[in-house]
Short mmCIF file of N, CA and C in Angstrom, two decimals:
data_model
loop_
_atom_site.label_atom_id
_atom_site.label_comp_id
_atom_site.label_asym_id
_atom_site.label_seq_id
_atom_site.Cartn_x
_atom_site.Cartn_y
_atom_site.Cartn_z
N PHE A 1 14.46 6.68 -2.38
CA PHE A 1 13.17 6.26 -3.25
C PHE A 1 13.52 5.10 -4.00
N PRO A 2 13.55 3.54 -3.67
CA PRO A 2 13.83 2.60 -4.65
C PRO A 2 12.77 2.63 -5.63
N GLU A 3 11.78 3.09 -5.42
CA GLU A 3 10.55 2.77 -6.51
C GLU A 3 10.58 3.75 -7.79
N VAL A 4 11.94 4.62 -7.65
CA VAL A 4 12.13 5.40 -8.56
C VAL A 4 12.84 4.70 -9.96
N PHE A 5 13.53 3.51 -9.43
CA PHE A 5 14.68 2.85 -10.35
C PHE A 5 14.15 1.74 -10.97
N ALA A 6 14.18 1.89 -12.46
CA ALA A 6 13.62 1.07 -13.17
C ALA A 6 15.05 0.12 -13.96
N GLU A 7 14.82 -0.85 -13.81
CA GLU A 7 16.23 -1.61 -14.84
C GLU A 7 17.64 -0.61 -14.55
N GLY A 8 17.68 -0.09 -13.22
CA GLY A 8 18.85 0.25 -13.11
C GLY A 8 18.97 1.52 -13.07
N LYS A 9 18.20 2.24 -13.83
CA LYS A 9 18.16 3.80 -14.34
C LYS A 9 17.08 4.52 -13.36
N VAL A 10 17.52 5.67 -13.28
CA VAL A 10 16.32 6.60 -12.65
C VAL A 10 15.20 7.00 -13.33
N ASP A 11 13.79 6.67 -13.11
CA ASP A 11 12.68 6.72 -13.72
C ASP A 11 12.31 8.14 -13.44
N PHE A 12 12.44 9.13 -14.40
CA PHE A 12 12.20 10.59 -13.82
C PHE A 12 10.83 10.74 -13.52
N GLU A 13 9.90 10.26 -14.42
CA GLU A 13 8.52 10.17 -14.25
C GLU A 13 8.03 9.98 -12.84
N ALA A 14 8.91 8.60 -12.84
CA ALA A 14 8.24 7.95 -11.09
C ALA A 14 8.62 8.91 -10.03
N LEU A 15 9.84 9.26 -10.20
CA LEU A 15 10.77 10.36 -9.19
C LEU A 15 9.32 11.76 -9.29
N ARG A 16 9.14 12.29 -10.11
CA ARG A 16 8.17 13.34 -10.17
C ARG A 16 6.95 12.93 -9.44
N GLU A 17 6.52 11.76 -9.74
CA GLU A 17 5.44 11.26 -8.99
C GLU A 17 5.32 11.19 -7.51
N THR A 18 6.56 10.64 -7.09
CA THR A 18 7.01 10.27 -5.78
C THR A 18 6.84 11.82 -5.18
N LEU A 19 7.49 12.65 -5.91
CA LEU A 19 7.80 13.81 -5.15
C LEU A 19 6.45 14.71 -4.90
N GLY A 20 5.27 14.36 -5.65
CA GLY A 20 4.13 14.85 -5.50
C GLY A 20 3.82 15.52 -6.95
N GLU A 21 4.56 15.72 -8.16
CA GLU A 21 4.17 16.09 -9.33
C GLU A 21 3.46 14.97 -10.50
N TYR A 22 2.00 15.08 -10.93
CA TYR A 22 1.52 13.73 -11.13
C TYR A 22 1.76 14.10 -12.56
N VAL A 23 2.03 13.31 -13.49
CA VAL A 23 2.18 13.22 -15.18
C VAL A 23 1.20 12.92 -15.62
N GLU A 24 0.61 13.47 -16.75
CA GLU A 24 -0.46 12.87 -17.44
C GLU A 24 -0.12 12.51 -18.61
N ASP A 25 -0.70 11.45 -19.05
CA ASP A 25 -0.59 10.94 -20.64
C ASP A 25 1.05 10.33 -20.80
N LYS A 26 1.59 9.96 -19.98
CA LYS A 26 2.92 9.47 -19.93
C LYS A 26 2.85 8.28 -20.88
N GLN A 27 4.10 7.95 -21.65
CA GLN A 27 4.29 6.59 -22.20
C GLN A 27 4.26 5.77 -21.13
N GLU A 28 3.71 4.48 -21.30
CA GLU A 28 3.88 3.52 -20.30
C GLU A 28 5.03 2.25 -21.01
N ARG A 29 5.41 1.87 -19.91
CA ARG A 29 6.78 0.76 -20.16
C ARG A 29 6.24 -0.43 -18.98
N TYR A 30 7.07 -1.29 -19.34
CA TYR A 30 7.26 -2.39 -18.00
C TYR A 30 7.18 -1.99 -16.66
N SER A 31 6.15 -2.16 -16.20
CA SER A 31 5.87 -1.60 -14.69
C SER A 31 4.87 -2.52 -13.99
N PHE A 32 4.70 -2.55 -12.64
CA PHE A 32 3.90 -2.86 -11.95
C PHE A 32 2.89 -2.12 -11.71
N THR A 33 1.66 -2.36 -12.62
CA THR A 33 0.69 -1.17 -12.48
C THR A 33 -0.65 -1.64 -12.53
N TRP A 34 -1.63 -1.08 -11.70
CA TRP A 34 -3.14 -1.10 -11.61
C TRP A 34 -3.80 0.06 -11.70
N HIS A 35 -5.04 -0.31 -11.94
CA HIS A 35 -6.44 1.05 -11.69
C HIS A 35 -6.07 1.60 -10.29
N GLY A 36 -5.90 2.94 -10.45
CA GLY A 36 -6.09 3.73 -9.15
C GLY A 36 -4.35 3.60 -8.28
N LYS A 37 -3.36 3.27 -9.27
CA LYS A 37 -2.29 3.38 -8.57
C LYS A 37 -1.76 4.87 -8.15
N GLY A 38 -2.03 5.79 -9.16
CA GLY A 38 -1.50 6.82 -9.08
C GLY A 38 -2.44 7.80 -7.68
N ARG A 39 -3.69 7.25 -7.63
CA ARG A 39 -4.56 7.68 -6.36
C ARG A 39 -3.91 6.90 -5.04
N ALA A 40 -3.51 5.89 -4.92
CA ALA A 40 -2.99 5.43 -3.71
C ALA A 40 -2.00 5.97 -3.50
N ARG A 41 -0.88 6.51 -4.30
CA ARG A 41 0.16 7.24 -4.14
C ARG A 41 -0.20 8.61 -3.52
N ARG A 42 -1.13 9.40 -4.13
CA ARG A 42 -1.40 10.30 -3.68
C ARG A 42 -2.19 10.46 -2.02
N ILE A 43 -2.90 9.30 -2.06
CA ILE A 43 -3.14 9.15 -0.59
C ILE A 43 -2.14 8.79 0.68
N ALA A 44 -1.15 8.34 0.17
CA ALA A 44 0.05 8.07 1.23
C ALA A 44 0.40 9.58 1.51
N GLN A 45 0.53 10.52 0.62
CA GLN A 45 1.06 11.93 0.69
C GLN A 45 0.08 12.89 1.26
N THR A 46 -1.13 12.63 1.49
CA THR A 46 -2.15 13.52 2.01
C THR A 46 -1.55 13.29 3.37
N PRO A 47 -1.63 14.37 4.12
CA PRO A 47 -1.14 14.29 5.71
C PRO A 47 -2.82 14.06 6.16
N SER A 48 -2.56 13.49 7.39
CA SER A 48 -3.30 13.06 8.07
C SER A 48 -4.38 14.52 9.06
N ALA A 49 -5.72 14.47 9.31
CA ALA A 49 -6.35 15.59 10.09
C ALA A 49 -6.56 15.09 11.52
N GLY A 50 -6.19 13.74 12.14
CA GLY A 50 -6.13 13.59 13.39
C GLY A 50 -5.04 14.12 14.14
N THR A 51 -5.20 13.44 15.29
CA THR A 51 -4.31 13.56 16.49
C THR A 51 -3.94 12.43 17.41
N LEU A 52 -2.79 12.18 17.67
CA LEU A 52 -2.72 10.95 18.79
C LEU A 52 -2.66 11.77 20.18
N LEU A 53 -3.67 11.49 21.12
CA LEU A 53 -3.42 11.57 22.09
C LEU A 53 -3.37 10.31 23.36
N PRO A 54 -2.29 10.62 24.19
CA PRO A 54 -1.81 9.69 25.32
C PRO A 54 -3.10 9.50 26.17
N CYS A 55 -3.00 8.33 26.72
CA CYS A 55 -3.92 7.76 27.64
C CYS A 55 -3.44 6.97 28.78
N PRO A 56 -2.66 8.15 29.59
CA PRO A 56 -1.89 7.43 30.83
C PRO A 56 -3.01 6.62 31.65
N GLU A 57 -3.95 6.68 31.91
CA GLU A 57 -5.05 5.75 32.74
C GLU A 57 -5.08 4.63 32.23
N GLU A 58 -5.02 4.36 30.71
CA GLU A 58 -4.97 3.03 30.34
C GLU A 58 -3.60 2.37 30.14
N SER A 59 -2.54 2.90 30.59
CA SER A 59 -1.48 2.52 30.21
C SER A 59 -0.67 1.86 31.60
N VAL A 60 0.18 0.81 31.05
CA VAL A 60 0.94 0.64 32.23
C VAL A 60 2.35 1.05 32.41
N ASP A 61 2.82 1.46 33.47
CA ASP A 61 4.11 2.10 33.92
C ASP A 61 4.54 3.47 32.96
N TRP A 62 3.47 4.17 32.84
CA TRP A 62 3.32 5.38 31.85
C TRP A 62 4.62 6.05 31.88
N ASP A 63 5.12 6.52 33.12
CA ASP A 63 6.06 7.00 33.33
C ASP A 63 7.63 6.31 33.07
N THR A 64 7.64 4.87 33.06
CA THR A 64 8.83 4.31 32.90
C THR A 64 8.93 3.56 31.61
N THR A 65 7.84 3.27 30.76
CA THR A 65 7.87 2.14 29.47
C THR A 65 8.55 2.86 28.38
N GLN A 66 8.89 2.45 27.88
CA GLN A 66 9.66 3.13 26.44
C GLN A 66 8.77 2.13 25.24
N ASN A 67 7.62 1.82 25.40
CA ASN A 67 6.91 1.14 24.39
C ASN A 67 5.92 2.22 24.22
N LEU A 68 4.97 1.67 22.66
CA LEU A 68 4.21 2.50 22.25
C LEU A 68 3.11 2.01 22.08
N PHE A 69 1.92 1.84 22.22
CA PHE A 69 0.72 1.05 21.68
C PHE A 69 -0.17 2.01 21.30
N VAL A 70 -0.53 1.83 19.90
CA VAL A 70 -1.40 2.99 19.14
C VAL A 70 -2.72 2.18 18.93
N GLU A 71 -3.68 2.79 18.99
CA GLU A 71 -5.10 2.27 18.63
C GLU A 71 -5.75 3.23 17.76
N GLY A 72 -6.04 2.71 16.39
CA GLY A 72 -6.86 3.38 15.27
C GLY A 72 -6.80 3.14 14.21
N ASP A 73 -7.00 3.89 13.04
CA ASP A 73 -7.48 3.51 11.55
C ASP A 73 -5.86 3.57 11.41
N ASN A 74 -5.55 2.28 10.79
CA ASN A 74 -4.20 2.07 10.68
C ASN A 74 -3.28 3.08 9.38
N LEU A 75 -3.87 3.26 8.44
CA LEU A 75 -3.58 4.69 7.69
C LEU A 75 -3.40 5.97 8.23
N GLU A 76 -4.64 6.31 8.83
CA GLU A 76 -4.20 7.90 9.76
C GLU A 76 -3.24 7.39 10.98
N VAL A 77 -2.98 6.32 11.36
CA VAL A 77 -1.82 6.52 12.43
C VAL A 77 -0.23 6.42 11.68
N LEU A 78 -0.37 5.49 10.98
CA LEU A 78 0.79 5.49 10.11
C LEU A 78 1.31 7.25 9.60
N LYS A 79 0.18 7.86 9.31
CA LYS A 79 0.50 9.12 8.79
C LYS A 79 1.21 9.94 9.86
N LEU A 80 0.03 9.58 11.10
CA LEU A 80 0.66 10.66 12.42
C LEU A 80 1.86 10.24 12.85
N LEU A 81 2.64 9.08 12.55
CA LEU A 81 3.45 8.58 13.10
C LEU A 81 4.76 9.15 12.30
N GLN A 82 4.74 9.63 10.98
CA GLN A 82 5.67 9.89 10.06
C GLN A 82 6.60 11.18 10.62
N LYS A 83 6.42 12.07 11.41
CA LYS A 83 7.36 13.28 12.14
C LYS A 83 8.02 12.33 12.96
N SER A 84 7.41 12.06 14.19
CA SER A 84 8.25 11.66 15.25
C SER A 84 8.81 10.51 14.93
N TYR A 85 8.63 9.33 14.14
CA TYR A 85 9.18 8.10 14.38
C TYR A 85 9.66 7.84 12.76
N HIS A 86 10.18 9.04 12.22
CA HIS A 86 10.68 8.71 11.12
C HIS A 86 12.19 8.21 10.75
N ARG A 87 11.97 6.84 10.14
CA ARG A 87 13.60 6.48 10.24
C ARG A 87 13.81 5.81 11.78
N ARG A 88 12.74 5.82 12.50
CA ARG A 88 13.34 5.29 13.97
C ARG A 88 12.85 3.76 14.42
N VAL A 89 12.12 3.12 13.50
CA VAL A 89 11.42 1.98 13.83
C VAL A 89 12.35 0.77 13.70
N LYS A 90 12.30 -0.09 14.27
CA LYS A 90 13.54 -1.28 13.89
C LYS A 90 12.67 -2.38 13.39
N MET A 91 11.19 -2.76 13.44
CA MET A 91 10.62 -3.82 13.26
C MET A 91 9.11 -3.52 13.04
N ILE A 92 8.52 -3.86 12.03
CA ILE A 92 7.19 -3.85 11.36
C ILE A 92 6.87 -5.05 11.33
N TYR A 93 5.58 -5.65 12.00
CA TYR A 93 4.79 -6.68 11.67
C TYR A 93 3.56 -6.26 11.10
N ILE A 94 3.12 -6.78 10.25
CA ILE A 94 1.52 -6.80 9.61
C ILE A 94 1.04 -7.81 9.22
N ASP A 95 -0.06 -8.06 9.46
CA ASP A 95 -1.14 -8.96 8.98
C ASP A 95 -2.31 -8.64 8.18
N PRO A 96 -1.96 -7.90 7.14
CA PRO A 96 -3.19 -7.39 6.27
C PRO A 96 -4.57 -8.54 5.77
N PRO A 97 -5.42 -7.82 5.49
CA PRO A 97 -6.56 -8.98 4.88
C PRO A 97 -5.86 -9.87 3.85
N TYR A 98 -6.30 -10.61 3.48
CA TYR A 98 -5.57 -11.72 2.46
C TYR A 98 -6.55 -11.83 1.33
N ASN A 99 -7.59 -10.92 1.21
CA ASN A 99 -8.52 -10.78 -0.14
C ASN A 99 -9.24 -12.29 -0.28
N THR A 100 -9.31 -12.88 0.54
CA THR A 100 -10.10 -14.82 0.17
C THR A 100 -11.31 -14.38 0.11
N GLY A 101 -12.21 -13.03 0.10
CA GLY A 101 -13.68 -12.73 -0.21
C GLY A 101 -14.48 -13.66 0.98
N LYS A 102 -13.71 -14.03 1.87
CA LYS A 102 -14.35 -14.93 3.27
C LYS A 102 -15.14 -13.58 4.10
N GLU A 103 -15.92 -13.86 4.85
CA GLU A 103 -16.30 -12.62 5.88
C GLU A 103 -15.52 -12.78 7.28
N PHE A 104 -14.94 -11.85 7.58
CA PHE A 104 -14.28 -11.53 8.73
C PHE A 104 -14.93 -10.35 9.57
N ILE A 105 -14.17 -9.95 10.65
CA ILE A 105 -14.73 -8.61 11.38
C ILE A 105 -14.14 -7.46 10.59
N TYR A 106 -13.06 -7.65 10.00
CA TYR A 106 -12.29 -6.58 8.97
C TYR A 106 -12.61 -7.08 7.75
N PRO A 107 -12.62 -6.14 6.63
CA PRO A 107 -13.14 -6.46 5.22
C PRO A 107 -11.94 -7.23 4.63
N ASP A 108 -12.22 -8.30 4.24
CA ASP A 108 -11.69 -9.20 3.37
C ASP A 108 -11.93 -9.32 1.77
N LYS A 109 -12.57 -8.70 1.31
CA LYS A 109 -13.19 -8.71 0.16
C LYS A 109 -12.97 -7.49 -0.63
N TYR A 110 -11.94 -7.32 -1.27
CA TYR A 110 -11.73 -6.02 -2.17
C TYR A 110 -12.29 -6.06 -3.64
N GLN A 111 -12.62 -7.20 -4.02
CA GLN A 111 -13.16 -7.45 -5.42
C GLN A 111 -14.37 -6.42 -5.80
N ASP A 112 -14.13 -6.05 -6.77
CA ASP A 112 -15.24 -5.15 -7.34
C ASP A 112 -16.38 -5.98 -8.26
N ASN A 113 -17.75 -5.84 -8.04
CA ASN A 113 -18.23 -6.68 -9.12
C ASN A 113 -18.19 -6.28 -10.42
N LEU A 114 -18.02 -7.22 -11.44
CA LEU A 114 -17.46 -6.85 -12.82
C LEU A 114 -18.08 -6.05 -13.60
N ALA A 115 -19.38 -5.24 -13.29
CA ALA A 115 -19.84 -4.15 -13.93
C ALA A 115 -19.02 -3.10 -13.21
N THR A 116 -19.05 -2.95 -12.08
CA THR A 116 -18.10 -1.75 -11.44
C THR A 116 -17.10 -1.52 -11.85
N TYR A 117 -16.28 -2.73 -12.09
CA TYR A 117 -14.96 -2.51 -12.28
C TYR A 117 -14.65 -2.08 -13.57
N LEU A 118 -15.69 -2.82 -14.78
CA LEU A 118 -15.32 -2.31 -16.24
C LEU A 118 -15.68 -0.82 -16.23
N ARG A 119 -16.58 -0.57 -15.48
CA ARG A 119 -17.02 0.98 -15.48
C ARG A 119 -15.86 1.95 -15.08
N TYR A 120 -15.20 1.31 -14.10
CA TYR A 120 -14.40 2.10 -13.25
C TYR A 120 -12.82 2.07 -14.08
N THR A 121 -12.55 1.24 -14.81
CA THR A 121 -11.46 0.74 -15.73
C THR A 121 -11.61 1.43 -17.14
N GLY A 122 -12.60 2.29 -17.69
CA GLY A 122 -12.85 2.53 -18.30
C GLY A 122 -13.14 1.48 -19.78
N GLN A 123 -13.81 0.24 -19.84
CA GLN A 123 -13.81 -0.67 -20.71
C GLN A 123 -15.04 -1.04 -21.29
N VAL A 124 -16.02 0.20 -20.54
CA VAL A 124 -17.57 0.00 -21.25
C VAL A 124 -17.95 1.63 -21.04
N ASP A 125 -18.66 1.60 -21.76
CA ASP A 125 -19.50 3.26 -22.11
C ASP A 125 -20.12 3.58 -20.97
N GLY A 126 -20.50 4.92 -21.06
CA GLY A 126 -21.80 5.17 -19.92
C GLY A 126 -23.14 4.47 -20.01
N GLU A 127 -23.47 3.85 -20.93
CA GLU A 127 -24.56 2.68 -21.08
C GLU A 127 -24.29 1.23 -20.76
N GLY A 128 -22.65 1.09 -20.25
CA GLY A 128 -22.58 -0.21 -20.17
C GLY A 128 -22.29 -1.35 -21.13
N PHE A 129 -21.95 -0.58 -22.42
CA PHE A 129 -21.63 -1.60 -23.61
C PHE A 129 -20.06 -1.80 -23.55
N LYS A 130 -19.79 -2.86 -23.84
CA LYS A 130 -18.22 -3.00 -23.80
C LYS A 130 -17.48 -2.11 -24.88
N LEU A 131 -16.24 -1.28 -24.82
CA LEU A 131 -15.42 -0.83 -25.52
C LEU A 131 -14.67 -1.44 -26.62
N SER A 132 -14.49 -2.87 -26.03
CA SER A 132 -13.70 -3.81 -26.78
C SER A 132 -14.40 -5.35 -26.41
N SER A 133 -13.99 -5.86 -27.53
CA SER A 133 -14.52 -7.41 -27.41
C SER A 133 -13.37 -8.41 -26.30
N ASN A 134 -12.28 -7.99 -25.83
CA ASN A 134 -11.64 -8.56 -24.93
C ASN A 134 -11.58 -7.89 -23.63
N ALA A 135 -12.47 -7.45 -22.95
CA ALA A 135 -12.42 -6.79 -22.28
C ALA A 135 -11.36 -7.40 -20.62
N GLU A 136 -10.54 -6.72 -20.05
CA GLU A 136 -9.78 -7.33 -18.95
C GLU A 136 -10.50 -7.19 -17.69
N SER A 137 -10.65 -8.36 -16.99
CA SER A 137 -11.50 -8.19 -15.76
C SER A 137 -11.19 -9.04 -14.48
N SER A 138 -9.69 -9.68 -14.47
CA SER A 138 -9.27 -10.27 -13.41
C SER A 138 -8.80 -9.10 -12.51
N GLY A 139 -8.49 -8.18 -12.95
CA GLY A 139 -8.08 -7.33 -11.97
C GLY A 139 -8.90 -6.65 -11.06
N ARG A 140 -9.91 -6.95 -11.24
CA ARG A 140 -11.05 -6.65 -10.24
C ARG A 140 -10.67 -7.68 -8.94
N TYR A 141 -10.42 -8.32 -8.99
CA TYR A 141 -10.08 -9.27 -8.02
C TYR A 141 -8.76 -8.48 -6.90
N HIS A 142 -7.89 -7.82 -7.41
CA HIS A 142 -6.71 -7.16 -6.69
C HIS A 142 -6.69 -5.81 -6.87
N THR A 143 -7.62 -4.90 -7.44
CA THR A 143 -7.24 -3.80 -7.47
C THR A 143 -7.40 -2.91 -6.38
N ASN A 144 -8.57 -3.04 -5.56
CA ASN A 144 -8.89 -2.69 -4.37
C ASN A 144 -7.97 -2.98 -3.37
N TRP A 145 -7.47 -4.42 -3.23
CA TRP A 145 -6.50 -4.40 -2.26
C TRP A 145 -5.28 -3.94 -2.60
N LEU A 146 -4.84 -3.74 -3.86
CA LEU A 146 -3.67 -3.01 -4.05
C LEU A 146 -3.67 -1.68 -3.52
N ASN A 147 -4.72 -0.97 -3.85
CA ASN A 147 -4.92 0.45 -3.45
C ASN A 147 -5.15 0.72 -1.99
N MET A 148 -5.64 -0.28 -1.21
CA MET A 148 -5.48 0.01 0.31
C MET A 148 -4.20 -0.55 0.75
N MET A 149 -3.61 -1.45 -0.06
CA MET A 149 -1.71 -1.83 0.70
C MET A 149 -1.16 -0.98 0.35
N TYR A 150 -0.92 -0.10 -0.69
CA TYR A 150 0.08 0.65 -1.21
C TYR A 150 0.28 1.63 -0.48
N PRO A 151 -0.71 2.34 -0.01
CA PRO A 151 -0.20 3.74 0.88
C PRO A 151 0.30 3.32 2.09
N ARG A 152 -0.27 2.54 2.86
CA ARG A 152 -0.02 1.94 3.85
C ARG A 152 1.84 1.42 3.92
N LEU A 153 2.01 0.66 2.92
CA LEU A 153 3.51 0.17 2.74
C LEU A 153 4.23 1.00 2.39
N LYS A 154 3.85 2.09 1.78
CA LYS A 154 4.97 3.15 1.49
C LYS A 154 5.08 4.18 2.97
N LEU A 155 3.98 4.27 3.63
CA LEU A 155 4.16 4.99 4.85
C LEU A 155 4.86 4.34 5.81
N ALA A 156 4.62 3.07 6.07
CA ALA A 156 5.55 2.32 6.95
C ALA A 156 7.07 2.01 6.18
N ARG A 157 7.35 2.08 5.08
CA ARG A 157 8.93 2.36 4.78
C ARG A 157 9.27 3.43 5.43
N ASN A 158 9.10 4.54 5.31
CA ASN A 158 9.33 5.86 5.87
C ASN A 158 9.56 5.80 7.45
N LEU A 159 9.00 4.90 7.89
CA LEU A 159 9.30 4.74 9.45
C LEU A 159 10.28 3.76 9.92
N LEU A 160 11.03 3.00 8.92
CA LEU A 160 11.76 1.97 9.13
C LEU A 160 13.12 2.63 9.38
N ARG A 161 14.05 1.96 10.27
CA ARG A 161 15.33 2.59 10.04
C ARG A 161 15.87 1.73 8.88
N ASP A 162 17.56 2.51 8.89
CA ASP A 162 18.35 1.46 7.57
C ASP A 162 18.31 0.38 7.96
N ASP A 163 18.51 -0.50 9.26
CA ASP A 163 18.69 -1.77 9.90
C ASP A 163 17.51 -2.28 10.26
N GLY A 164 16.10 -1.76 9.83
CA GLY A 164 14.95 -2.31 10.26
C GLY A 164 14.75 -3.17 9.22
N ALA A 165 13.21 -3.87 9.72
CA ALA A 165 12.86 -4.99 8.90
C ALA A 165 11.04 -4.95 9.10
N ILE A 166 10.52 -5.31 8.04
CA ILE A 166 9.01 -5.40 8.08
C ILE A 166 8.77 -6.94 7.54
N PHE A 167 7.76 -7.38 8.37
CA PHE A 167 7.57 -8.70 8.39
C PHE A 167 5.99 -8.80 7.97
N VAL A 168 5.70 -9.71 6.94
CA VAL A 168 4.03 -9.34 6.48
C VAL A 168 3.64 -10.99 6.55
N SER A 169 2.69 -11.06 6.90
CA SER A 169 1.85 -12.17 7.08
C SER A 169 0.77 -12.40 6.07
N ILE A 170 0.95 -13.01 5.02
CA ILE A 170 -0.19 -13.43 3.74
C ILE A 170 -0.20 -14.61 3.51
N ASP A 171 -1.26 -15.10 2.58
CA ASP A 171 -1.55 -16.17 1.91
C ASP A 171 -1.39 -16.00 0.55
N ASP A 172 -1.68 -17.36 -0.07
CA ASP A 172 -1.55 -17.45 -1.40
C ASP A 172 -2.46 -16.39 -2.54
N HIS A 173 -3.27 -16.00 -1.84
CA HIS A 173 -4.33 -15.09 -2.80
C HIS A 173 -3.98 -13.88 -3.11
N GLU A 174 -2.81 -13.15 -2.24
CA GLU A 174 -2.05 -11.89 -2.59
C GLU A 174 -0.61 -11.79 -2.56
N ALA A 175 -0.28 -13.33 -2.20
CA ALA A 175 1.16 -13.11 -2.09
C ALA A 175 2.28 -12.64 -3.52
N HIS A 176 1.73 -12.88 -4.62
CA HIS A 176 2.71 -12.51 -5.65
C HIS A 176 2.35 -11.04 -5.53
N ASN A 177 1.18 -10.50 -5.40
CA ASN A 177 1.02 -9.14 -5.55
C ASN A 177 1.62 -8.39 -4.50
N LEU A 178 1.73 -8.97 -3.23
CA LEU A 178 2.43 -8.32 -2.19
C LEU A 178 4.20 -8.20 -2.50
N ARG A 179 4.44 -9.44 -3.19
CA ARG A 179 6.05 -9.26 -3.46
C ARG A 179 6.35 -8.03 -4.20
N TYR A 180 5.36 -8.13 -5.41
CA TYR A 180 5.70 -7.00 -6.21
C TYR A 180 5.50 -5.35 -5.59
N LEU A 181 4.54 -5.47 -4.62
CA LEU A 181 4.23 -4.17 -3.90
C LEU A 181 5.84 -3.86 -3.13
N LEU A 182 6.08 -4.84 -2.27
CA LEU A 182 7.35 -4.97 -1.45
C LEU A 182 8.30 -4.55 -2.35
N ASP A 183 8.81 -5.07 -3.39
CA ASP A 183 9.86 -4.79 -4.28
C ASP A 183 9.75 -3.53 -4.63
N GLU A 184 8.71 -2.77 -4.96
CA GLU A 184 8.70 -1.54 -5.34
C GLU A 184 8.93 -0.55 -4.63
N ILE A 185 8.45 -0.77 -3.05
CA ILE A 185 8.37 0.27 -2.18
C ILE A 185 9.81 0.13 -1.59
N PHE A 186 10.32 -1.03 -1.27
CA PHE A 186 11.23 -1.38 -0.34
C PHE A 186 12.60 -1.36 -1.07
N GLY A 187 12.38 -1.61 -2.53
CA GLY A 187 13.53 -2.36 -3.67
C GLY A 187 13.90 -3.87 -3.28
N PRO A 188 13.96 -4.20 -4.43
CA PRO A 188 14.08 -5.98 -4.43
C PRO A 188 15.28 -6.48 -4.04
N GLU A 189 16.26 -5.46 -3.80
CA GLU A 189 17.75 -6.00 -3.25
C GLU A 189 17.21 -5.92 -1.53
N ASN A 190 16.40 -5.28 -0.98
CA ASN A 190 16.15 -5.64 0.38
C ASN A 190 15.45 -6.88 0.80
N PHE A 191 14.91 -7.60 -0.01
CA PHE A 191 14.25 -8.79 0.29
C PHE A 191 15.41 -9.93 0.84
N LEU A 192 14.72 -10.59 1.63
CA LEU A 192 15.48 -11.40 2.80
C LEU A 192 15.13 -13.02 2.25
N VAL A 193 13.74 -13.02 2.94
CA VAL A 193 13.09 -14.34 2.96
C VAL A 193 11.69 -14.46 2.29
N GLN A 194 11.36 -15.31 2.02
CA GLN A 194 9.66 -15.70 2.28
C GLN A 194 9.69 -17.18 2.80
N PHE A 195 8.85 -17.32 3.77
CA PHE A 195 8.97 -18.69 4.22
C PHE A 195 7.12 -19.19 4.48
N SER A 196 6.93 -20.24 4.60
CA SER A 196 5.92 -20.78 5.11
C SER A 196 5.86 -21.76 6.36
N TRP A 197 4.93 -21.41 6.92
CA TRP A 197 4.83 -22.20 8.26
C TRP A 197 3.17 -22.58 8.70
#
């Protein structure tokens, strides 16, 4: 659990949250946080209601292959693979949405409109009036993306062997937040290299 260490010491509140005990009204200190992070943790801990079904008729060399191709919602598939493939995967490659706001086949616009974000984060009252003259709004471009990525990376970490590696393709829109997420989930000591191509 590398995410439970802060400044070289065990963060017992983070450990309780990681193990499923959710602490309310805790004192905050330096950490990488955003609105909805606790919910993203709980999503990673919630079991899937789905089932993986083999498709021999769509497979090549079904009886002899040692490869596995899984098609489905990546969050649900990651949950379903936990039991059978825990710490057995040598390499994971992901190419998540870059949060550019452009239209693709998959969602790539994870920002809320300003009014929704301010309401969601408690910066306005029920009638839409700001509770502070200095409302923070830049997080709306990153919050939903972080909430989407956190449980997937958390579950992916459980699948990797000790000598395993994860490769992530990303652009500059979320590279900085991705690095914070990877450091929190995998531990900063496990970072090897960042390269551009």
